[in-house]
Tab-separated table of C-alpha atoms and ligand atoms in Angstrom:
chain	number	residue	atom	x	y	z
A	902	UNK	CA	18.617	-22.417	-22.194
A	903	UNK	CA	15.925	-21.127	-24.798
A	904	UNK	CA	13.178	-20.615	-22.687
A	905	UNK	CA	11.604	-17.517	-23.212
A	906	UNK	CA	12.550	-14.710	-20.245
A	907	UNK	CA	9.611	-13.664	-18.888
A	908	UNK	CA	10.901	-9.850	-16.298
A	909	UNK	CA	8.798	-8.927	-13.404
A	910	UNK	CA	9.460	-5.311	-12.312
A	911	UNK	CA	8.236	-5.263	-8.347
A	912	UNK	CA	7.328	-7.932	-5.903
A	913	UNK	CA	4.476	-6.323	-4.189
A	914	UNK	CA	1.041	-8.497	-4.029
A	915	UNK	CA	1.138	-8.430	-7.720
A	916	UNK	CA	4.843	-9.055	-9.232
A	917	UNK	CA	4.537	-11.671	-6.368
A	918	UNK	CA	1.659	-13.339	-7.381
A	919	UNK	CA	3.020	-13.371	-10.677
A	920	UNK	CA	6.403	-14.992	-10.021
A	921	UNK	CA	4.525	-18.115	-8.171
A	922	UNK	CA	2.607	-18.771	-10.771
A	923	UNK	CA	4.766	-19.261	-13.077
A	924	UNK	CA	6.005	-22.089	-11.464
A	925	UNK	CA	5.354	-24.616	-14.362
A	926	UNK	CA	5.946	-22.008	-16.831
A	927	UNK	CA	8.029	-23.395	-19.725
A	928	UNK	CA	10.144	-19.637	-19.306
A	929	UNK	CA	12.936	-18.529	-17.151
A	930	UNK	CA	11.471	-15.628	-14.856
A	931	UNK	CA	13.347	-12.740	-13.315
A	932	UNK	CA	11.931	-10.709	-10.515
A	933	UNK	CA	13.381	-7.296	-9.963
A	934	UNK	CA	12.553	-5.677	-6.634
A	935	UNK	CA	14.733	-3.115	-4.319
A	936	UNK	CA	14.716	-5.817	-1.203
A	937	UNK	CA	14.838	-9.181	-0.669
A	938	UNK	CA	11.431	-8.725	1.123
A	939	UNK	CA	7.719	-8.648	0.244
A	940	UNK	CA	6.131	-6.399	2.505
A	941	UNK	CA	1.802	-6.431	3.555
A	942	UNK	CA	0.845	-2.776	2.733
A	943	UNK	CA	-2.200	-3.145	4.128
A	944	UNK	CA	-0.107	-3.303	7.310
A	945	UNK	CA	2.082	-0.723	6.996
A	946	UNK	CA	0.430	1.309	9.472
A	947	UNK	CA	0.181	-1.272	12.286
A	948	UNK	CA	4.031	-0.891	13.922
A	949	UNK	CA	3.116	3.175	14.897
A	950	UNK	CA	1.173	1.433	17.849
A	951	UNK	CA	3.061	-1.904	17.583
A	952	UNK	CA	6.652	-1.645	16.971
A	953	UNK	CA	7.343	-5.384	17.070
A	954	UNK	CA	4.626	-5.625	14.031
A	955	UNK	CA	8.019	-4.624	12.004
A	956	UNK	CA	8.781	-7.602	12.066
A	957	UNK	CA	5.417	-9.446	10.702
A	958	UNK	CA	4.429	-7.296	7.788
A	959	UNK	CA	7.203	-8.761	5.239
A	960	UNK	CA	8.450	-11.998	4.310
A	961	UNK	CA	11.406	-13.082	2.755
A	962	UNK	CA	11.046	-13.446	-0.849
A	963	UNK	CA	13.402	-16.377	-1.825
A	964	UNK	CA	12.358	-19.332	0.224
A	965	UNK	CA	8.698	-18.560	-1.380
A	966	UNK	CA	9.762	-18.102	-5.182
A	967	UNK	CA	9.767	-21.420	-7.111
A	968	UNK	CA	12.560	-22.385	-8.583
A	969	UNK	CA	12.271	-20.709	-12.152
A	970	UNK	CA	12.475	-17.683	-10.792
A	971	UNK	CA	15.515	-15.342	-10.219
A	972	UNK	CA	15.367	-12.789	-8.037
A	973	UNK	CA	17.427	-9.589	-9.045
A	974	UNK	CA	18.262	-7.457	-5.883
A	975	UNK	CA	17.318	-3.536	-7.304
A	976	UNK	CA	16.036	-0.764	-8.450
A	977	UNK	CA	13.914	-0.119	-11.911
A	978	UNK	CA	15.311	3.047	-13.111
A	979	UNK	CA	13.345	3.050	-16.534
A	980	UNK	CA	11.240	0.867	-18.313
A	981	UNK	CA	11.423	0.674	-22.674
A	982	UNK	CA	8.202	-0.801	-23.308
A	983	UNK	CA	9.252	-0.933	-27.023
A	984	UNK	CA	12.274	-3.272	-26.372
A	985	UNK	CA	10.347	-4.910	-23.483
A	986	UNK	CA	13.309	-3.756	-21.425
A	987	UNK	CA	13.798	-2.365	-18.177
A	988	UNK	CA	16.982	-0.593	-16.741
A	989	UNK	CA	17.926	-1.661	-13.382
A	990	UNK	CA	20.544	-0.423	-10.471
A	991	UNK	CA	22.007	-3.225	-8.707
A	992	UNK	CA	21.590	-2.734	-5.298
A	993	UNK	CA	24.669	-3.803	-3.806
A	994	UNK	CA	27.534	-1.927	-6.148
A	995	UNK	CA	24.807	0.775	-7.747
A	996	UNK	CA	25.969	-0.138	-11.632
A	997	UNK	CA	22.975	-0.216	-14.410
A	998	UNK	CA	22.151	-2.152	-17.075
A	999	UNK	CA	19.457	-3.341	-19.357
A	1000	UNK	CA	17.359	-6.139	-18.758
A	1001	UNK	CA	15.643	-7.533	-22.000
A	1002	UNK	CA	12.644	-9.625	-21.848
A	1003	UNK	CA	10.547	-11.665	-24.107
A	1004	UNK	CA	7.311	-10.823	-21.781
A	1005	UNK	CA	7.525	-7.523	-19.779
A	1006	UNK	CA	5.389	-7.186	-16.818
A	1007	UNK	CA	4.957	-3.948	-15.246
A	1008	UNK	CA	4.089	-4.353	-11.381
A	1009	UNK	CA	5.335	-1.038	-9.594
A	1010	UNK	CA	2.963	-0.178	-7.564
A	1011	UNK	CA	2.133	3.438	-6.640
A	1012	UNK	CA	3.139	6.538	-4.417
A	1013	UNK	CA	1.627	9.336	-2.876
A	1014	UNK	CA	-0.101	12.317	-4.353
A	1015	UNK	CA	0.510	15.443	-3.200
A	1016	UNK	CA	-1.749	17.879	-5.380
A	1017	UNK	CA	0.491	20.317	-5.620
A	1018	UNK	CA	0.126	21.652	-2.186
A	1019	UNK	CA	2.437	24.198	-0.966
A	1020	UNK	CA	4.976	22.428	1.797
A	1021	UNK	CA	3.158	18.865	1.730
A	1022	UNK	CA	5.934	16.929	0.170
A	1023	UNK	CA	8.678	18.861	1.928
A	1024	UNK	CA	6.916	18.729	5.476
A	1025	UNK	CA	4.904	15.340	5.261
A	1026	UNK	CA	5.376	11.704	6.476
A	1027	UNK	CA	3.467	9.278	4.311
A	1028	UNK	CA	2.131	5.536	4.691
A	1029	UNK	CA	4.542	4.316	1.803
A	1030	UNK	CA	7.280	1.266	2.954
A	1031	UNK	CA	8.427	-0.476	5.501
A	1032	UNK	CA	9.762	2.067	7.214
A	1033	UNK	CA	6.969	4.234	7.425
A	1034	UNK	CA	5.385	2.918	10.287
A	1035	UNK	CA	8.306	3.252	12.491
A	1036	UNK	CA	9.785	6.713	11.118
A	1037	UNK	CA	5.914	8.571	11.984
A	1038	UNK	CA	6.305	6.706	15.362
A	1039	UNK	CA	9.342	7.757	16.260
A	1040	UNK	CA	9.085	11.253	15.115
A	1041	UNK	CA	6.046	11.424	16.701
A	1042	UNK	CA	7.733	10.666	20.167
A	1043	UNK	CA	10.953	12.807	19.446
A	1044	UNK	CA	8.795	15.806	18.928
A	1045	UNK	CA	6.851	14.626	22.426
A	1046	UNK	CA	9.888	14.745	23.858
A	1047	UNK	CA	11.152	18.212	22.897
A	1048	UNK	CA	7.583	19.483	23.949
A	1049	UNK	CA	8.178	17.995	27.227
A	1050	UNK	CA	11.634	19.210	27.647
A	1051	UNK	CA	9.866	22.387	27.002
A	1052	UNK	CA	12.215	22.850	22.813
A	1053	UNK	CA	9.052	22.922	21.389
A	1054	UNK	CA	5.707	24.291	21.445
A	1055	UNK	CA	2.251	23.529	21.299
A	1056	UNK	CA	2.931	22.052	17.537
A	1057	UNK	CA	5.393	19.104	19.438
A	1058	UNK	CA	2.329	17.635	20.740
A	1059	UNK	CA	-0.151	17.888	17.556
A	1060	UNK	CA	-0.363	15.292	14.728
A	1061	UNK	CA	-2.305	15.864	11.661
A	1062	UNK	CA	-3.561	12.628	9.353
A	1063	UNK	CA	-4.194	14.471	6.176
A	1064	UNK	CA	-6.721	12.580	4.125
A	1065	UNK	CA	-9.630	10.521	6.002
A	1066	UNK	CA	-9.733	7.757	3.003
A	1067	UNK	CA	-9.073	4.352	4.296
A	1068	UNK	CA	-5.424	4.475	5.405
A	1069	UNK	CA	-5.932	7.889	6.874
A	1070	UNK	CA	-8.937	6.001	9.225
A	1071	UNK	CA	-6.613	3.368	10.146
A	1072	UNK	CA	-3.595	5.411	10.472
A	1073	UNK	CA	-5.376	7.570	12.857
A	1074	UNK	CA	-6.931	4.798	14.740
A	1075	UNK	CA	-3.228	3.057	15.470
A	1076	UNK	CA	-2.203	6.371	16.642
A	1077	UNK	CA	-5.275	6.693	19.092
A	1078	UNK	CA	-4.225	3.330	20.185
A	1079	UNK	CA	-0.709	4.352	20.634
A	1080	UNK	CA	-1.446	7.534	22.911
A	1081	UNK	CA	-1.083	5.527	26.410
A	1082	UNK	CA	2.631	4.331	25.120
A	1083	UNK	CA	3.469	7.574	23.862
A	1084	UNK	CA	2.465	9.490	26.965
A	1085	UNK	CA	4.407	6.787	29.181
A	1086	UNK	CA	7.640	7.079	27.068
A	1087	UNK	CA	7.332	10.988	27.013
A	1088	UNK	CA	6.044	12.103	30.130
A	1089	UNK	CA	3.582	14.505	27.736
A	1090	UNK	CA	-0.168	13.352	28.978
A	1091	UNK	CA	-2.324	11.446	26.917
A	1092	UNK	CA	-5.015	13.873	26.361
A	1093	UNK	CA	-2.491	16.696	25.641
A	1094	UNK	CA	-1.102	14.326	22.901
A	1095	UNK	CA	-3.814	15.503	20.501
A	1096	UNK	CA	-4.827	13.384	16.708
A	1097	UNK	CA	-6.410	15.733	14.410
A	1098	UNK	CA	-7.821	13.605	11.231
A	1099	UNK	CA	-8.521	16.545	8.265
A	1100	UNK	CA	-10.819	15.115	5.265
A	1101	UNK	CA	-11.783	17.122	2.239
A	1102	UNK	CA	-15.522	15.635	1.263
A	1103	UNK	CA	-18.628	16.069	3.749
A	1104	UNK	CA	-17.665	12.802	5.413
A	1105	UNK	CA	-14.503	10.378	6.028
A	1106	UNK	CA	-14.163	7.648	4.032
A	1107	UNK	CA	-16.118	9.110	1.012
A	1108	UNK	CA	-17.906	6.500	-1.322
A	1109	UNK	CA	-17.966	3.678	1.319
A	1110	UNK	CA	-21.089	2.453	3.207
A	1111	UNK	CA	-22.747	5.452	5.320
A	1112	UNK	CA	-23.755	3.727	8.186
A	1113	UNK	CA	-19.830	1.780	8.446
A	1114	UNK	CA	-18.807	5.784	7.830
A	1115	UNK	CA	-20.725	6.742	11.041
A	1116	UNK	CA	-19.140	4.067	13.310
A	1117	UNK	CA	-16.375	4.541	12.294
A	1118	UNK	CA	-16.509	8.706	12.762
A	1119	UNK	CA	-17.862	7.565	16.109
A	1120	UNK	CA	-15.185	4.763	17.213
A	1121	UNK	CA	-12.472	7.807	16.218
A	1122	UNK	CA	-14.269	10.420	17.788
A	1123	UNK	CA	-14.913	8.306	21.182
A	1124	UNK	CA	-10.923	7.828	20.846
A	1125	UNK	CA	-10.532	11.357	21.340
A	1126	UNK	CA	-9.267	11.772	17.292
A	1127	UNK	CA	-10.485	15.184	16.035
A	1128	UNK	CA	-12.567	14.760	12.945
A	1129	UNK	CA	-12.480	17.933	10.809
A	1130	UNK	CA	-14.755	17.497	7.344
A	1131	UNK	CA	-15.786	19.194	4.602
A	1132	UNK	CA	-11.969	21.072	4.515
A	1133	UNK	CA	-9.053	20.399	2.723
A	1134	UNK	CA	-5.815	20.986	3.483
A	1135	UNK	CA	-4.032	23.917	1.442
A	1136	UNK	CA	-0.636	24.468	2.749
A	1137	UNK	CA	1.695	23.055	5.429
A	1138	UNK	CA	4.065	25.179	7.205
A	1139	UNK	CA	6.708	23.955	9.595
A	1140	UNK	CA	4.367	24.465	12.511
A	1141	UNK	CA	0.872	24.849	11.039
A	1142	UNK	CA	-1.404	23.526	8.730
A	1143	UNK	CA	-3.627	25.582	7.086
A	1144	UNK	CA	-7.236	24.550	6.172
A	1145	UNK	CA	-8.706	26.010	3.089
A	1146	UNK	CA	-11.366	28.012	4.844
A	1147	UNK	CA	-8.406	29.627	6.689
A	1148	UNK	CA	-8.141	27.895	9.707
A	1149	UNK	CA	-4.971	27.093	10.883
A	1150	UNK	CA	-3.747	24.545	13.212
A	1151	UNK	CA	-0.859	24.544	14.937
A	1152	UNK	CA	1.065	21.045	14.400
A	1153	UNK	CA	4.256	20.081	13.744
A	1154	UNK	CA	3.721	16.814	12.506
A	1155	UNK	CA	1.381	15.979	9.118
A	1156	UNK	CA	0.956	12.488	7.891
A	1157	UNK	CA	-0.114	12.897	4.212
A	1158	UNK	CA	-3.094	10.047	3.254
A	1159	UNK	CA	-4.452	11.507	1.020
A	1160	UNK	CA	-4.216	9.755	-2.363
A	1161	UNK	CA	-2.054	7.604	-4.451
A	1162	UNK	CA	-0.469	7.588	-7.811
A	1163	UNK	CA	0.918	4.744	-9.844
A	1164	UNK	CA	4.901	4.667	-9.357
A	1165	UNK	CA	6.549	7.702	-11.857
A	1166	UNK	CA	8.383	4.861	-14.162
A	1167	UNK	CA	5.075	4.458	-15.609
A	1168	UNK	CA	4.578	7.578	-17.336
A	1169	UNK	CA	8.185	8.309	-17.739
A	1170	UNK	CA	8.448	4.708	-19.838
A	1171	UNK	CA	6.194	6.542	-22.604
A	1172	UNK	CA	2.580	4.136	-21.528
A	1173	UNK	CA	-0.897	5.933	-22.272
A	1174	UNK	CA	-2.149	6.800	-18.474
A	1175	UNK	CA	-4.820	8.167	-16.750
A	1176	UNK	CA	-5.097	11.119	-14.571
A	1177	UNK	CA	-3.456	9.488	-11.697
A	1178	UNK	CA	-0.363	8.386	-13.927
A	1179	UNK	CA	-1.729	4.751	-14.589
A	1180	UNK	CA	-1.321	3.072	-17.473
A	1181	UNK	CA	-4.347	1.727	-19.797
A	1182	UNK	CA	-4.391	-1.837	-20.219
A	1183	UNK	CA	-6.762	-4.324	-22.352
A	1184	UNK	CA	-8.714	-7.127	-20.989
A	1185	UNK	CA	-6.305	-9.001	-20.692
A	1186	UNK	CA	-3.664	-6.468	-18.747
A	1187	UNK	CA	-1.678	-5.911	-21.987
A	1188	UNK	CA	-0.906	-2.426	-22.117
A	1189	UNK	CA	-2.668	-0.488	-25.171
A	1190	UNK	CA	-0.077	-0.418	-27.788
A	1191	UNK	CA	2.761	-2.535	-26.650
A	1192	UNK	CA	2.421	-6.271	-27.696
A	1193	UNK	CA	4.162	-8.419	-25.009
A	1194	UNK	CA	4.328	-5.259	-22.599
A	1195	UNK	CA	1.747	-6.544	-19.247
A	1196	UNK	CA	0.432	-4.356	-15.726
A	1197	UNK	CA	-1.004	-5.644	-13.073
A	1198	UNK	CA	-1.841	-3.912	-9.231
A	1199	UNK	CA	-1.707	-0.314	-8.606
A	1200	UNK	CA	0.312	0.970	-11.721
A	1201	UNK	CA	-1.802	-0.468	-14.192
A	1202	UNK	CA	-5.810	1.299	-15.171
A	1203	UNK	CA	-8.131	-1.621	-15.552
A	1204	UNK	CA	-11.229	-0.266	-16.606
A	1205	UNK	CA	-14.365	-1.657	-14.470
A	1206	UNK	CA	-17.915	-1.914	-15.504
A	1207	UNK	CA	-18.569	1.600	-15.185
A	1208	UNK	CA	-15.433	2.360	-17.366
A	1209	UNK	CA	-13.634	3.747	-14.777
A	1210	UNK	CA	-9.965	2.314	-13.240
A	1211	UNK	CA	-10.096	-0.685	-10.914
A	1212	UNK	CA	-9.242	0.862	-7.261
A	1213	UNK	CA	-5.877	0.807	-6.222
A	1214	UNK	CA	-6.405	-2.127	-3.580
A	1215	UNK	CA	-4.507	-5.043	-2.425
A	1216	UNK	CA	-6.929	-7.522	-3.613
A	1217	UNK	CA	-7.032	-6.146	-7.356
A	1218	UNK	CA	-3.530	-6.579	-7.143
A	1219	UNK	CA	-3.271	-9.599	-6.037
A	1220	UNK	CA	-6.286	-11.032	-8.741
A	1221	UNK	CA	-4.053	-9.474	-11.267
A	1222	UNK	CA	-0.921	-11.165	-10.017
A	1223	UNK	CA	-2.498	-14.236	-9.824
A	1224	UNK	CA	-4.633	-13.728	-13.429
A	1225	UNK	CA	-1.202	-12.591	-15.122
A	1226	UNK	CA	1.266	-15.551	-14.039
A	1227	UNK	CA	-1.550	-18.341	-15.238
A	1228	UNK	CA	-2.269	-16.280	-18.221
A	1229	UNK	CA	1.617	-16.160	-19.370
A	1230	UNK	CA	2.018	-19.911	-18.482
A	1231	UNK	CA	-1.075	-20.773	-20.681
A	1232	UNK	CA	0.568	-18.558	-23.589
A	1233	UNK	CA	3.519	-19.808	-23.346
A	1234	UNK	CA	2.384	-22.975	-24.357
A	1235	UNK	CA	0.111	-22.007	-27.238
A	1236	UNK	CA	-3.298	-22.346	-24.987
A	1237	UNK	CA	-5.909	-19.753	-25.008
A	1238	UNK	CA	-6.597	-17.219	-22.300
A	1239	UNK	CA	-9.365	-15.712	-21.270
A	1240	UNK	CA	-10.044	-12.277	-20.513
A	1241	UNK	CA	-9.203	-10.830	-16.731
A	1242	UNK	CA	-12.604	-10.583	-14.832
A	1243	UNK	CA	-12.138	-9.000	-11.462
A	1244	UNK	CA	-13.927	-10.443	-8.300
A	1245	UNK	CA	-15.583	-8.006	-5.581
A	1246	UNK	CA	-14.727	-9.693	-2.034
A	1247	UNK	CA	-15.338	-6.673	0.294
A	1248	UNK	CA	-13.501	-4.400	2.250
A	1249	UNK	CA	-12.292	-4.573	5.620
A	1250	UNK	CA	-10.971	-1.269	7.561
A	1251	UNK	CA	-9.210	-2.294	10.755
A	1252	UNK	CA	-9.809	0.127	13.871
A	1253	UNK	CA	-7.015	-0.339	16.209
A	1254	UNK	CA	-6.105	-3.666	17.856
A	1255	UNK	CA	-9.343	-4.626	18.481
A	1256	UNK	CA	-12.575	-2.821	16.135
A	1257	UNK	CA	-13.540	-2.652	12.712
A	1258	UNK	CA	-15.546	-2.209	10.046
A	1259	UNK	CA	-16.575	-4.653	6.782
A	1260	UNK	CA	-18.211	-4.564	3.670
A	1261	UNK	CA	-18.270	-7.678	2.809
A	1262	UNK	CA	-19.637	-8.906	-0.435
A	1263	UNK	CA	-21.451	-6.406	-2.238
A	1264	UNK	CA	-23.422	-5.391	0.634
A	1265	UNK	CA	-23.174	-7.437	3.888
A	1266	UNK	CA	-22.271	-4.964	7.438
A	1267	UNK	CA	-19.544	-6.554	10.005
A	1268	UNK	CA	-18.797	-4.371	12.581
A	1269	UNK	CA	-16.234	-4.778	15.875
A	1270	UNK	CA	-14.370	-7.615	16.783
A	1271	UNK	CA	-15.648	-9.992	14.019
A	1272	UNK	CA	-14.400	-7.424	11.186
A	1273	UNK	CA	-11.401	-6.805	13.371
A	1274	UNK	CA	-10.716	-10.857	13.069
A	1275	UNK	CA	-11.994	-10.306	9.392
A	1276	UNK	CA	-8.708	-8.338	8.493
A	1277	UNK	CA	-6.940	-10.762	10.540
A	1278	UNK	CA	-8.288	-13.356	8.472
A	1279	UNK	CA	-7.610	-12.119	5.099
A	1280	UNK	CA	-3.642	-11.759	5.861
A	1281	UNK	CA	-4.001	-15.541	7.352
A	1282	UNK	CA	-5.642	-16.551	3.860
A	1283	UNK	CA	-2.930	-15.029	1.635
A	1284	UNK	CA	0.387	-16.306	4.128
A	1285	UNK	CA	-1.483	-20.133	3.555
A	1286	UNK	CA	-1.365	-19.075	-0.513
A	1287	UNK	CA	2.258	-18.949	-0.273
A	1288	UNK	CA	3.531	-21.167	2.314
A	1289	UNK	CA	0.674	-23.542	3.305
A	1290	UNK	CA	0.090	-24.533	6.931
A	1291	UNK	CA	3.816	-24.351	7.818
A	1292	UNK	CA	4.035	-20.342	7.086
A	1293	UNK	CA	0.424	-20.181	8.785
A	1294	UNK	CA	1.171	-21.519	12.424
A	1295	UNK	CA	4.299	-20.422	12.368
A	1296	UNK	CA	3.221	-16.677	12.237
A	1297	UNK	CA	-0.023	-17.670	14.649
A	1298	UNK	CA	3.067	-18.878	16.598
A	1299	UNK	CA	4.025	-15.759	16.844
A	1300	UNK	CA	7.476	-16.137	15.584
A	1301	UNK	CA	8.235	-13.193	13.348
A	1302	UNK	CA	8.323	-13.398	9.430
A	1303	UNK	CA	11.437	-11.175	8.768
A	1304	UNK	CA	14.628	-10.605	11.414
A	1305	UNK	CA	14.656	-6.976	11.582
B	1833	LIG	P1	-7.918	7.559	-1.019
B	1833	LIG	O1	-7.690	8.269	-2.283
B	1833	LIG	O2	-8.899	6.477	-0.965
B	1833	LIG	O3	-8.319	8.606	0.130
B	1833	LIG	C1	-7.725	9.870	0.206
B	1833	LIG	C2	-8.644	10.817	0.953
B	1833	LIG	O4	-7.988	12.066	1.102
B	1833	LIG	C3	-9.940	11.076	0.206
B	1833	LIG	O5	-11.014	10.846	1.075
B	1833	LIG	C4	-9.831	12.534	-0.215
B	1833	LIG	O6	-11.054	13.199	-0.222
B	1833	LIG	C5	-8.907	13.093	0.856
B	1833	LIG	N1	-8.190	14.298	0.446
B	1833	LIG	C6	-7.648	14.573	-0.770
B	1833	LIG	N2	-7.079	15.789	-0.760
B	1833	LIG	C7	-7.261	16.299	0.471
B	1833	LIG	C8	-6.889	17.521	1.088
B	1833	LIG	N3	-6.211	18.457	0.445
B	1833	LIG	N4	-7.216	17.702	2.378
B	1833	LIG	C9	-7.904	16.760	3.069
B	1833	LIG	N5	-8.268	15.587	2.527
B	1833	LIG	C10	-7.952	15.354	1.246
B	1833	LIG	O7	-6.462	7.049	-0.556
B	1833	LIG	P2	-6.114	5.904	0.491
B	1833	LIG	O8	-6.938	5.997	1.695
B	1833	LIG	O9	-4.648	5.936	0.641
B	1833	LIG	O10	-6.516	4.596	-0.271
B	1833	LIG	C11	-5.894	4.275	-1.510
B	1833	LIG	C12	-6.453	2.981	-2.022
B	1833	LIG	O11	-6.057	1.924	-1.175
B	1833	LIG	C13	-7.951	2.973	-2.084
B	1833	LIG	O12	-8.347	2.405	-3.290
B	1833	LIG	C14	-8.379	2.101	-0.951
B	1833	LIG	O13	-9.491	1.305	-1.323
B	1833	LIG	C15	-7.175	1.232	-0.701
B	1833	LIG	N6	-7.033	0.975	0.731
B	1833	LIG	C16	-7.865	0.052	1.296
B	1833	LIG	C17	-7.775	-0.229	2.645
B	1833	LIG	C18	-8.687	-1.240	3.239
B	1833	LIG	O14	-9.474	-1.831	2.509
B	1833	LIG	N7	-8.641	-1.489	4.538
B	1833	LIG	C19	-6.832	0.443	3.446
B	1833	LIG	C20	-5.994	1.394	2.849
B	1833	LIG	C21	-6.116	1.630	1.484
């Protein structure tokens, strides 16, 4: 029919948020995305202590998209913001072609930074997919392994978290956890399995709360992580790393956390971005210069009252996602829309299984168990946002999301 086509490139928390609501949308929506999944990336890290987990950190996307909305099974390739088009490779039979919109919204989502350092992206594992998760912990335990078999050195039994920002905390925290199960499986023992966690400012998780900071240092610490601060990391060789006051350790397994980028399409596709490849958008996620042309979550720069970009978090995205679908329906139909205005909830950093740490608000302290249920809480919130109380107790069930 005539309906305007409104294309969503990436069904993360914000192309997802976006596709539901445009339910009542007078437009026919497509939704591009590589799987037929949408995964929790403030997850990914929990299968390296949990394997099952897999299974309950993505969701299928079509039972949850309403009926408007077409979802197109690939790969963005390259996005013409001029046309409002974006070039796609069909998963299944790898051909390309065009997609042309009448709206264009930009939802890619980001990937790591490297800096630049010599042998990171060669050598390190990152925090990035679905598969993430179980690739560090299998490597993790095939290196064991070999150390135990006696094929490897002292760097088979010696993991370094690069970056001690938040997903380098709770990366390091699920591989604390983890050690008992890893020395079982390998016959390596648990305090020879050693967790170094490298961060670059004075403390970990620079910026946040100081007092959270501290138990947190001390919850890792007590967990026998190593906690080396105030060094970066210069170069990674296949069996050290090397510190930039010249220390080396030797380790044969990095996990690089330290820092994210919006997704490469972004710059490529011609936008005006920042310094971390993020394109500029209005108040009202337009991007500057392209009329029709919308980003939302990670790969777009919202500036914030200080001027600055909007952090790359989950629940930006996801207030962007939701802002941008009820924006384009009110459009649509010729009603105004007012601009995005971004709400602070708080931050939650999961320790493990069972600890934690919250910010919650704009200044209130949770620490333990309560900010461990916290986290739990906030993933319970958003399944009820897309499948009410059905999704809900079926996952407290315990009945996994997604057949691996
Ligand atoms: P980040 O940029 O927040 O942290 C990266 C850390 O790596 C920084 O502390 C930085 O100083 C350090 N670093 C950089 N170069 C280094 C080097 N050469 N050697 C050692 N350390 C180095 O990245 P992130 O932790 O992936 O977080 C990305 C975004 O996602 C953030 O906005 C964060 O708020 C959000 N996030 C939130 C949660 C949560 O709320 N629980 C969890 C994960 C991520």
């Amino acid at each position: 029919d005539g309906a305007p086509h409104v294309v969503i490139v990436g069904a993360g928390y914000a192309g997802f948020a976006t596709a539901r609501r445009l339910r009542a949308a007078p437009a026919r929506v497509t939704l591009v995305n590589p799987y037929p999944y949408h995964y929790f990336t403030t997850l990914l890290h929990e299968p390296v202590a949990r394997p099952r987990q897999r299974e309950r950190i993505a969701l299928p996307l079509a039972p949850y998209l309403p009926p408007n909305v077409r979802l197109w099974l690939g790969r963005a390739v390259a996005i013409d913001p001029r046309r409002r088009a974006v070039e796609v490779e069909e998963r299944a039979t790898g051909t390309r072609r065009w997609l042309e919109a009448d709206r264009l919204v930009v939802a890619v989502g980001s990937e790591p930074l490297f800096f630049g350092i010599a042998g990171l992206e060669e050598r390190a594992l990152t925090v990035r997919d679905l598969t993430s998760g179980p690739l560090i912990r299998s490597t993790v335990e095939h290196r064991l392994a070999r150390y135990a078999a006696g094929a490897m050195g002292a760097e088979g039994r010696r993991i370094v978290v690069g970056g001690g920002g938040y997903t380098g905390v709770e990366l390091a925290a699920e591989l604390a956890e983890a050690r008992d199960d890893l020395a079982r499986a390998t016959g390596v023992a648990a305090h020879a399995i050693e967790i170094y966690l490298v961060e670059a400012a004075p403390t970990l998780l620079p910026g946040f709360d100081p007092a959270l900071t501290r138990y947190v240092t001390r919850f890792l610490e007590r967990a026998g992580v190593r906690v080396i601060t105030g060094t970066p990391i210069a170069e990674v060789t296949p069996r050290h790393v090397v510190l930039a006051d010249g220390r080396r350790l030797e380790a044969g397994t990095v996990i690089w956390t330290g820092g994210v980028r919006a997704h490469r399409l972004v710059e490529q596709a011609g936008f005006e971005v920042d310094r971390r490849g993020r394109a500029w958008v209005d108040g009202h996620l337009q991007a500057r210069g392209f009329e029709g042309v919308y980003l939302a979550g990670d790969a777009a720069a919202f500036p914030g009252d200080d001027g600055r970009p909007l952090p790359p978090t989950a629940q930006v995205a996801l207030q962007q996602g939701e802002y941008l679908g009820r924006a384009l329906a009110r459009r649509l139909r010729g009603l105004p829309v007012e601009p995005f205005r971004p709400r602070v909830l708080g931050t939650v950093i999961s320790l493990g299984r069972r600890d934690g740490v919250g910010l919650l608000g704009r200044g209130y302290r949770v620490t333990g168990r309560a900010a461990r249920v916290l986290k739990s809480a906030t993933l319970w919130r958003y399944l009820y946002r897309i499948g009410g109380a059905r999704l809900l107790m079926r996952v407290l069930g315990g009945a996994p999301l997604q057949p691996l």
